[in-house]
PDB file of C-alpha atoms in Angstrom:
ATOM      1  CA  MET A   1     104.710 112.558 270.568  1.00 67.00           C
ATOM      2  CA  ASN A   2     106.655 109.391 270.083  1.00 90.00           C
ATOM      3  CA  GLU A   3     107.595 107.119 272.969  1.00 91.00           C
ATOM      4  CA  LYS A   4     111.360 107.733 272.753  1.00 90.00           C
ATOM      5  CA  ILE A   5     110.945 111.493 273.048  1.00 91.00           C
ATOM      6  CA  ARG A   6     108.579 111.154 276.033  1.00 92.00           C
ATOM      7  CA  LYS A   7     110.988 108.765 277.716  1.00 93.00           C
ATOM      8  CA  MET A   8     113.930 111.111 277.134  1.00 93.00           C
ATOM      9  CA  GLU A   9     112.008 114.093 278.526  1.00 94.00           C
ATOM     10  CA  TYR A  10     111.079 112.061 281.589  1.00 93.00           C
ATOM     11  CA  LEU A  11     114.698 110.972 282.091  1.00 93.00           C
ATOM     12  CA  GLU A  12     115.899 114.567 281.742  1.00 94.00           C
ATOM     13  CA  LYS A  13     113.475 115.673 284.481  1.00 91.00           C
ATOM     14  CA  ARG A  14     114.634 112.858 286.765  1.00 91.00           C
ATOM     15  CA  ALA A  15     118.287 113.769 286.112  1.00 93.00           C
ATOM     16  CA  GLU A  16     117.526 117.386 287.072  1.00 92.00           C
ATOM     17  CA  LEU A  17     115.957 116.150 290.295  1.00 92.00           C
ATOM     18  CA  LEU A  18     119.093 114.157 291.099  1.00 94.00           C
ATOM     19  CA  LYS A  19     121.319 117.154 290.300  1.00 94.00           C
ATOM     20  CA  ALA A  20     119.256 119.310 292.640  1.00 94.00           C
ATOM     21  CA  ILE A  21     119.735 116.977 295.612  1.00 95.00           C
ATOM     22  CA  ALA A  22     123.324 115.980 294.766  1.00 94.00           C
ATOM     23  CA  HIS A  23     125.078 118.209 297.296  1.00 95.00           C
ATOM     24  CA  PRO A  24     126.055 117.284 300.866  1.00 94.00           C
ATOM     25  CA  ILE A  25     124.356 120.315 302.416  1.00 94.00           C
ATOM     26  CA  ARG A  26     121.157 119.780 300.437  1.00 95.00           C
ATOM     27  CA  LEU A  27     121.153 116.115 301.443  1.00 94.00           C
ATOM     28  CA  CYS A  28     121.540 117.212 305.076  1.00 92.00           C
ATOM     29  CA  ILE A  29     118.684 119.680 304.712  1.00 95.00           C
ATOM     30  CA  LEU A  30     116.474 116.987 303.204  1.00 95.00           C
ATOM     31  CA  ASP A  31     117.444 114.513 305.924  1.00 92.00           C
ATOM     32  CA  CYS A  32     116.554 117.137 308.545  1.00 91.00           C
ATOM     33  CA  LEU A  33     113.190 117.738 306.862  1.00 94.00           C
ATOM     34  CA  ILE A  34     112.488 114.002 306.671  1.00 93.00           C
ATOM     35  CA  ASN A  35     113.222 113.556 310.373  1.00 89.00           C
ATOM     36  CA  GLN A  36     111.440 116.716 311.532  1.00 86.00           C
ATOM     37  CA  LYS A  37     108.598 116.667 308.936  1.00 84.00           C
ATOM     38  CA  LYS A  38     108.702 120.480 308.927  1.00 86.00           C
ATOM     39  CA  CYS A  39     111.573 122.744 309.864  1.00 89.00           C
ATOM     40  CA  ASN A  40     112.574 126.408 309.772  1.00 91.00           C
ATOM     41  CA  VAL A  41     115.966 127.874 308.838  1.00 92.00           C
ATOM     42  CA  THR A  42     116.889 128.597 312.477  1.00 90.00           C
ATOM     43  CA  ARG A  43     116.431 124.938 313.385  1.00 89.00           C
ATOM     44  CA  MET A  44     118.383 123.842 310.302  1.00 90.00           C
ATOM     45  CA  MET A  45     121.229 126.172 311.295  1.00 91.00           C
ATOM     46  CA  LYS A  46     121.421 124.470 314.696  1.00 90.00           C
ATOM     47  CA  VAL A  47     121.166 120.943 313.295  1.00 86.00           C
ATOM     48  CA  LEU A  48     123.576 121.460 310.389  1.00 87.00           C
ATOM     49  CA  GLY A  49     125.966 123.962 311.936  1.00 91.00           C
ATOM     50  CA  LYS A  50     125.853 126.131 308.809  1.00 92.00           C
ATOM     51  CA  PRO A  51     125.124 129.866 308.473  1.00 94.00           C
ATOM     52  CA  GLN A  52     121.703 131.153 307.462  1.00 93.00           C
ATOM     53  CA  SER A  53     122.923 132.401 304.082  1.00 94.00           C
ATOM     54  CA  THR A  54     124.278 128.968 303.118  1.00 95.00           C
ATOM     55  CA  ILE A  55     121.086 127.170 304.107  1.00 95.00           C
ATOM     56  CA  SER A  56     118.921 129.765 302.340  1.00 94.00           C
ATOM     57  CA  GLN A  57     120.902 129.383 299.092  1.00 95.00           C
ATOM     58  CA  HIS A  58     120.466 125.621 299.149  1.00 96.00           C
ATOM     59  CA  LEU A  59     116.785 125.884 300.042  1.00 96.00           C
ATOM     60  CA  ALA A  60     116.327 128.214 297.054  1.00 95.00           C
ATOM     61  CA  LYS A  61     117.763 125.543 294.738  1.00 95.00           C
ATOM     62  CA  LEU A  62     115.468 122.922 296.259  1.00 96.00           C
ATOM     63  CA  ARG A  63     112.459 125.259 295.929  1.00 95.00           C
ATOM     64  CA  MET A  64     113.278 126.061 292.288  1.00 94.00           C
ATOM     65  CA  ASN A  65     113.181 122.348 291.518  1.00 93.00           C
ATOM     66  CA  GLY A  66     109.856 121.793 293.285  1.00 93.00           C
ATOM     67  CA  ILE A  67     111.422 119.608 295.965  1.00 96.00           C
ATOM     68  CA  VAL A  68     110.542 121.721 299.008  1.00 96.00           C
ATOM     69  CA  GLU A  69     108.087 124.464 299.804  1.00 95.00           C
ATOM     70  CA  GLY A  70     108.161 127.146 302.443  1.00 94.00           C
ATOM     71  CA  LYS A  71     105.100 128.428 304.295  1.00 93.00           C
ATOM     72  CA  ARG A  72     105.404 131.835 305.927  1.00 92.00           C
ATOM     73  CA  LYS A  73     103.814 132.484 309.303  1.00 88.00           C
ATOM     74  CA  GLY A  74     104.787 135.934 310.504  1.00 88.00           C
ATOM     75  CA  LEU A  75     108.566 136.204 310.278  1.00 87.00           C
ATOM     76  CA  GLU A  76     109.130 132.457 310.258  1.00 88.00           C
ATOM     77  CA  VAL A  77     109.187 130.249 307.154  1.00 91.00           C
ATOM     78  CA  THR A  78     108.661 126.549 307.733  1.00 94.00           C
ATOM     79  CA  TYR A  79     109.827 124.152 305.035  1.00 95.00           C
ATOM     80  CA  LYS A  80     108.628 120.708 304.062  1.00 95.00           C
ATOM     81  CA  ILE A  81     109.415 118.228 301.305  1.00 96.00           C
ATOM     82  CA  LEU A  82     106.896 118.077 298.470  1.00 95.00           C
ATOM     83  CA  ASP A  83     108.309 115.185 296.457  1.00 91.00           C
ATOM     84  CA  ASP A  84     107.818 111.692 297.910  1.00 92.00           C
ATOM     85  CA  ASP A  85     110.372 110.283 295.468  1.00 92.00           C
ATOM     86  CA  VAL A  86     113.014 112.553 297.021  1.00 95.00           C
ATOM     87  CA  VAL A  87     112.144 111.183 300.466  1.00 95.00           C
ATOM     88  CA  LYS A  88     112.630 107.636 299.150  1.00 95.00           C
ATOM     89  CA  ILE A  89     115.935 108.510 297.463  1.00 95.00           C
ATOM     90  CA  VAL A  90     117.386 110.253 300.526  1.00 95.00           C
ATOM     91  CA  LYS A  91     116.261 107.450 302.836  1.00 94.00           C
ATOM     92  CA  LEU A  92     117.874 104.920 300.513  1.00 93.00           C
ATOM     93  CA  LEU A  93     121.114 106.913 300.366  1.00 92.00           C
ATOM     94  CA  LEU A  94     121.254 107.244 304.151  1.00 89.00           C
ATOM     95  CA  LYS A  95     119.888 103.775 304.937  1.00 86.00           C
ATOM     96  CA  GLY A  96     121.379 102.428 308.138  1.00 71.00           C
ATOM     97  CA  LYS A  97     123.276 105.646 308.896  1.00 68.00           C
ATOM     98  CA  ASN A  98     122.513 107.473 312.120  1.00 64.00           C
ATOM     99  CA  PHE A  99     124.465 110.708 312.486  1.00 57.00           C
ATOM    100  CA  ASP A 100     122.654 112.100 315.535  1.00 52.00           C
TER     101      ASP A 100
END
């Protein structure tokens, strides 16, 4: 495969990653996961002040893009970020901002 095609495929994947995180609620979810390391939907609801259905929809988008993963333990699903590049991007975007 030639270099230009490989580069374009790589750039397309990176653009998809950016699209997946480019929503205020998803950025909040990722920020919560960065600060908490692991978090369940109930905790996210309290932190973000959003309903369960909204958070679950956004988590599904993040899961589909391989950004987060959920581990089930009984009835509870705990989420964590899988992609270190996403952590770096979100930290850079929120650098110096403390919303607590």
